[in-house]
């Protein structure tokens, strides 16, 4: 059985107070309304990771994740945050290779492979993102590109290490645009990713959670999550509102 996960990527939003209010609303709603075995991850901005983790206490359902990490262990890298620092705060997840990092910060597959290694070495679960921009989808080479992204940053891993990775497929044209992939488009690509993993790693590909991201909302979550190879979601804008986010989580539980 693959782990079902719904992660909220808050990106660069909210004050500390707003973050704390959202968290407390979510704690109540998830406890009261969410059934089934789904993990909820709140990927907060770096400064809020520790206070939100403290606020969550030992919450069995909800945990926190970072949105990025440095590829370096420590040293003179002003403004960066290492995986060791995340580990020292007890942060279990880290998003690696979000398309906004690839696009605005020039992160490439080789760099992301290093970040994945650093996360795994410290026992964090990487949520590794892949996904094609619009022009690639229009050219029809999206499967090729996404397979390449997965290969470049994950195929150096041992089978044992790969099993600790979560993958998020986020077509860039669906992020923040309100234009969601259809459930068929999502399923097709998730299946391509899983088969590609299977071509190298065999049956363990069946154990890897592959999340969908890109304009997931309360009214489309259930359909997307019902696809055979979609194991949850990575949610941006809609994770900033407690009611909407909980309705999304309920779409899989
Ligand atoms: P939206 O849900 O706002 O489209 O963002 C998706 C995303 O980038 C999650 O990482």
PDB file of N, CA and C in Angstrom, residues 164-213:
ATOM      1  N   UNK A 164      12.586   5.912  -0.269  1.00  0.00           N
ATOM      2  CA  UNK A 164      12.353   6.960   0.735  1.00  0.00           C
ATOM      3  C   UNK A 164      11.957   8.282   0.082  1.00  0.00           C
ATOM      4  N   UNK A 165      11.847   8.285  -1.236  1.00  0.00           N
ATOM      5  CA  UNK A 165      11.538   9.524  -1.959  1.00  0.00           C
ATOM      6  C   UNK A 165      10.049   9.577  -2.293  1.00  0.00           C
ATOM      7  N   UNK A 166       9.490  10.781  -2.193  1.00  0.00           N
ATOM      8  CA  UNK A 166       8.132  11.037  -2.694  1.00  0.00           C
ATOM      9  C   UNK A 166       8.303  11.882  -3.952  1.00  0.00           C
ATOM     10  N   UNK A 167       7.526  11.592  -4.983  1.00  0.00           N
ATOM     11  CA  UNK A 167       7.617  12.361  -6.229  1.00  0.00           C
ATOM     12  C   UNK A 167       6.352  13.201  -6.377  1.00  0.00           C
ATOM     13  N   UNK A 168       6.509  14.430  -6.859  1.00  0.00           N
ATOM     14  CA  UNK A 168       5.335  15.259  -7.167  1.00  0.00           C
ATOM     15  C   UNK A 168       5.409  15.656  -8.635  1.00  0.00           C
ATOM     16  N   UNK A 169       4.388  15.275  -9.387  1.00  0.00           N
ATOM     17  CA  UNK A 169       4.293  15.720 -10.784  1.00  0.00           C
ATOM     18  C   UNK A 169       3.470  16.999 -10.811  1.00  0.00           C
ATOM     19  N   UNK A 170       4.115  18.083 -11.245  1.00  0.00           N
ATOM     20  CA  UNK A 170       3.436  19.377 -11.304  1.00  0.00           C
ATOM     21  C   UNK A 170       3.659  20.003 -12.681  1.00  0.00           C
ATOM     22  N   UNK A 171       2.691  19.848 -13.593  1.00  0.00           N
ATOM     23  CA  UNK A 171       2.861  20.507 -14.890  1.00  0.00           C
ATOM     24  C   UNK A 171       2.890  22.022 -14.688  1.00  0.00           C
ATOM     25  N   UNK A 172       3.917  22.674 -15.215  1.00  0.00           N
ATOM     26  CA  UNK A 172       4.127  24.092 -14.925  1.00  0.00           C
ATOM     27  C   UNK A 172       2.936  24.938 -15.382  1.00  0.00           C
ATOM     28  N   UNK A 173       2.306  24.523 -16.475  1.00  0.00           N
ATOM     29  CA  UNK A 173       1.167  25.276 -17.018  1.00  0.00           C
ATOM     30  C   UNK A 173      -0.073  25.183 -16.133  1.00  0.00           C
ATOM     31  N   UNK A 174      -0.035  24.320 -15.152  1.00  0.00           N
ATOM     32  CA  UNK A 174      -1.190  24.187 -14.260  1.00  0.00           C
ATOM     33  C   UNK A 174      -0.947  24.856 -12.905  1.00  0.00           C
ATOM     34  N   UNK A 175       0.262  25.380 -12.688  1.00  0.00           N
ATOM     35  CA  UNK A 175       0.589  25.940 -11.377  1.00  0.00           C
ATOM     36  C   UNK A 175       0.118  27.385 -11.271  1.00  0.00           C
ATOM     37  N   UNK A 176      -0.775  27.621 -10.339  1.00  0.00           N
ATOM     38  CA  UNK A 176      -1.235  28.979 -10.070  1.00  0.00           C
ATOM     39  C   UNK A 176      -2.053  29.584 -11.208  1.00  0.00           C
ATOM     40  N   UNK A 177      -2.442  28.764 -12.169  1.00  0.00           N
ATOM     41  CA  UNK A 177      -3.145  29.287 -13.344  1.00  0.00           C
ATOM     42  C   UNK A 177      -4.643  29.013 -13.290  1.00  0.00           C
ATOM     43  N   UNK A 178      -5.063  28.143 -12.380  1.00  0.00           N
ATOM     44  CA  UNK A 178      -6.461  27.737 -12.349  1.00  0.00           C
ATOM     45  C   UNK A 178      -6.760  26.694 -13.420  1.00  0.00           C
ATOM     46  N   UNK A 179      -5.726  26.358 -14.218  1.00  0.00           N
ATOM     47  CA  UNK A 179      -5.908  25.398 -15.311  1.00  0.00           C
ATOM     48  C   UNK A 179      -5.355  24.042 -14.858  1.00  0.00           C
ATOM     49  N   UNK A 180      -6.214  23.201 -14.325  1.00  0.00           N
ATOM     50  CA  UNK A 180      -5.745  21.910 -13.815  1.00  0.00           C
ATOM     51  C   UNK A 180      -5.573  20.926 -14.960  1.00  0.00           C
ATOM     52  N   UNK A 181      -4.629  20.001 -14.784  1.00  0.00           N
ATOM     53  CA  UNK A 181      -4.573  18.880 -15.724  1.00  0.00           C
ATOM     54  C   UNK A 181      -5.864  18.086 -15.535  1.00  0.00           C
ATOM     55  N   UNK A 182      -6.363  17.478 -16.598  1.00  0.00           N
ATOM     56  CA  UNK A 182      -7.523  16.599 -16.418  1.00  0.00           C
ATOM     57  C   UNK A 182      -7.042  15.366 -15.659  1.00  0.00           C
ATOM     58  N   UNK A 183      -7.979  14.648 -15.089  1.00  0.00           N
ATOM     59  CA  UNK A 183      -7.559  13.459 -14.349  1.00  0.00           C
ATOM     60  C   UNK A 183      -6.889  12.470 -15.303  1.00  0.00           C
ATOM     61  N   UNK A 184      -7.314  12.456 -16.560  1.00  0.00           N
ATOM     62  CA  UNK A 184      -6.684  11.563 -17.547  1.00  0.00           C
ATOM     63  C   UNK A 184      -5.237  11.974 -17.814  1.00  0.00           C
ATOM     64  N   UNK A 185      -5.019  13.287 -17.966  1.00  0.00           N
ATOM     65  CA  UNK A 185      -3.639  13.773 -18.190  1.00  0.00           C
ATOM     66  C   UNK A 185      -2.755  13.451 -16.985  1.00  0.00           C
ATOM     67  N   UNK A 186      -3.315  13.630 -15.786  1.00  0.00           N
ATOM     68  CA  UNK A 186      -2.538  13.343 -14.572  1.00  0.00           C
ATOM     69  C   UNK A 186      -2.228  11.848 -14.501  1.00  0.00           C
ATOM     70  N   UNK A 187      -3.251  11.033 -14.676  1.00  0.00           N
ATOM     71  CA  UNK A 187      -3.045   9.583 -14.598  1.00  0.00           C
ATOM     72  C   UNK A 187      -2.021   9.114 -15.641  1.00  0.00           C
ATOM     73  N   UNK A 188      -2.142   9.621 -16.864  1.00  0.00           N
ATOM     74  CA  UNK A 188      -1.218   9.203 -17.923  1.00  0.00           C
ATOM     75  C   UNK A 188       0.226   9.497 -17.518  1.00  0.00           C
ATOM     76  N   UNK A 189       0.457  10.698 -17.009  1.00  0.00           N
ATOM     77  CA  UNK A 189       1.833  11.067 -16.673  1.00  0.00           C
ATOM     78  C   UNK A 189       2.329  10.323 -15.433  1.00  0.00           C
ATOM     79  N   UNK A 190       1.461  10.147 -14.457  1.00  0.00           N
ATOM     80  CA  UNK A 190       1.875   9.391 -13.264  1.00  0.00           C
ATOM     81  C   UNK A 190       2.242   7.959 -13.646  1.00  0.00           C
ATOM     82  N   UNK A 191       1.488   7.410 -14.568  1.00  0.00           N
ATOM     83  CA  UNK A 191       1.759   6.045 -15.008  1.00  0.00           C
ATOM     84  C   UNK A 191       3.088   5.986 -15.775  1.00  0.00           C
ATOM     85  N   UNK A 192       3.354   7.014 -16.580  1.00  0.00           N
ATOM     86  CA  UNK A 192       4.639   7.087 -17.302  1.00  0.00           C
ATOM     87  C   UNK A 192       5.792   7.122 -16.286  1.00  0.00           C
ATOM     88  N   UNK A 193       5.622   7.946 -15.248  1.00  0.00           N
ATOM     89  CA  UNK A 193       6.688   8.068 -14.227  1.00  0.00           C
ATOM     90  C   UNK A 193       6.885   6.721 -13.519  1.00  0.00           C
ATOM     91  N   UNK A 194       5.786   6.108 -13.139  1.00  0.00           N
ATOM     92  CA  UNK A 194       5.915   4.842 -12.393  1.00  0.00           C
ATOM     93  C   UNK A 194       6.556   3.764 -13.275  1.00  0.00           C
ATOM     94  N   UNK A 195       6.153   3.714 -14.534  1.00  0.00           N
ATOM     95  CA  UNK A 195       6.742   2.700 -15.435  1.00  0.00           C
ATOM     96  C   UNK A 195       8.230   2.965 -15.650  1.00  0.00           C
ATOM     97  N   UNK A 196       8.576   4.258 -15.699  1.00  0.00           N
ATOM     98  CA  UNK A 196       9.984   4.597 -15.883  1.00  0.00           C
ATOM     99  C   UNK A 196      10.789   4.161 -14.652  1.00  0.00           C
ATOM    100  N   UNK A 197      10.228   4.375 -13.484  1.00  0.00           N
ATOM    101  CA  UNK A 197      10.889   3.912 -12.254  1.00  0.00           C
ATOM    102  C   UNK A 197      11.011   2.387 -12.280  1.00  0.00           C
ATOM    103  N   UNK A 198       9.943   1.725 -12.722  1.00  0.00           N
ATOM    104  CA  UNK A 198       9.941   0.256 -12.761  1.00  0.00           C
ATOM    105  C   UNK A 198      10.994  -0.263 -13.736  1.00  0.00           C
ATOM    106  N   UNK A 199      11.243   0.487 -14.824  1.00  0.00           N
ATOM    107  CA  UNK A 199      12.220   0.022 -15.817  1.00  0.00           C
ATOM    108  C   UNK A 199      13.612  -0.070 -15.200  1.00  0.00           C
ATOM    109  N   UNK A 200      13.860   0.722 -14.172  1.00  0.00           N
ATOM    110  CA  UNK A 200      15.174   0.652 -13.519  1.00  0.00           C
ATOM    111  C   UNK A 200      15.121  -0.110 -12.190  1.00  0.00           C
ATOM    112  N   UNK A 201      14.049   0.099 -11.454  1.00  0.00           N
ATOM    113  CA  UNK A 201      14.021  -0.424 -10.074  1.00  0.00           C
ATOM    114  C   UNK A 201      13.074  -1.603  -9.875  1.00  0.00           C
ATOM    115  N   UNK A 202      12.330  -1.976 -10.916  1.00  0.00           N
ATOM    116  CA  UNK A 202      11.428  -3.124 -10.796  1.00  0.00           C
ATOM    117  C   UNK A 202      10.235  -2.830  -9.909  1.00  0.00           C
ATOM    118  N   UNK A 203       9.820  -3.854  -9.187  1.00  0.00           N
ATOM    119  CA  UNK A 203       8.538  -3.820  -8.474  1.00  0.00           C
ATOM    120  C   UNK A 203       8.438  -2.729  -7.412  1.00  0.00           C
ATOM    121  N   UNK A 204       9.552  -2.243  -6.909  1.00  0.00           N
ATOM    122  CA  UNK A 204       9.460  -1.237  -5.843  1.00  0.00           C
ATOM    123  C   UNK A 204       8.818   0.071  -6.330  1.00  0.00           C
ATOM    124  N   UNK A 205       8.762   0.240  -7.650  1.00  0.00           N
ATOM    125  CA  UNK A 205       8.083   1.433  -8.194  1.00  0.00           C
ATOM    126  C   UNK A 205       6.640   1.508  -7.711  1.00  0.00           C
ATOM    127  N   UNK A 206       6.097   0.355  -7.434  1.00  0.00           N
ATOM    128  CA  UNK A 206       4.710   0.300  -6.940  1.00  0.00           C
ATOM    129  C   UNK A 206       4.558   0.920  -5.552  1.00  0.00           C
ATOM    130  N   UNK A 207       5.675   1.031  -4.840  1.00  0.00           N
ATOM    131  CA  UNK A 207       5.601   1.550  -3.458  1.00  0.00           C
ATOM    132  C   UNK A 207       5.826   3.055  -3.363  1.00  0.00           C
ATOM    133  N   UNK A 208       6.175   3.684  -4.485  1.00  0.00           N
ATOM    134  CA  UNK A 208       6.531   5.107  -4.443  1.00  0.00           C
ATOM    135  C   UNK A 208       5.268   5.968  -4.552  1.00  0.00           C
ATOM    136  N   UNK A 209       5.106   6.892  -3.618  1.00  0.00           N
ATOM    137  CA  UNK A 209       3.957   7.809  -3.679  1.00  0.00           C
ATOM    138  C   UNK A 209       4.253   8.890  -4.713  1.00  0.00           C
ATOM    139  N   UNK A 210       3.324   9.069  -5.647  1.00  0.00           N
ATOM    140  CA  UNK A 210       3.457  10.123  -6.658  1.00  0.00           C
ATOM    141  C   UNK A 210       2.272  11.078  -6.507  1.00  0.00           C
ATOM    142  N   UNK A 211       2.591  12.310  -6.124  1.00  0.00           N
ATOM    143  CA  UNK A 211       1.559  13.323  -5.868  1.00  0.00           C
ATOM    144  C   UNK A 211       1.335  14.163  -7.122  1.00  0.00           C
ATOM    145  N   UNK A 212       0.123  14.663  -7.273  1.00  0.00           N
ATOM    146  CA  UNK A 212      -0.157  15.603  -8.366  1.00  0.00           C
ATOM    147  C   UNK A 212      -0.223  17.026  -7.799  1.00  0.00           C
ATOM    148  N   UNK A 213       0.337  17.977  -8.525  1.00  0.00           N
ATOM    149  CA  UNK A 213       0.225  19.387  -8.125  1.00  0.00           C
ATOM    150  C   UNK A 213      -0.061  20.269  -9.320  1.00  0.00           C
TER     151      UNK A 213
END
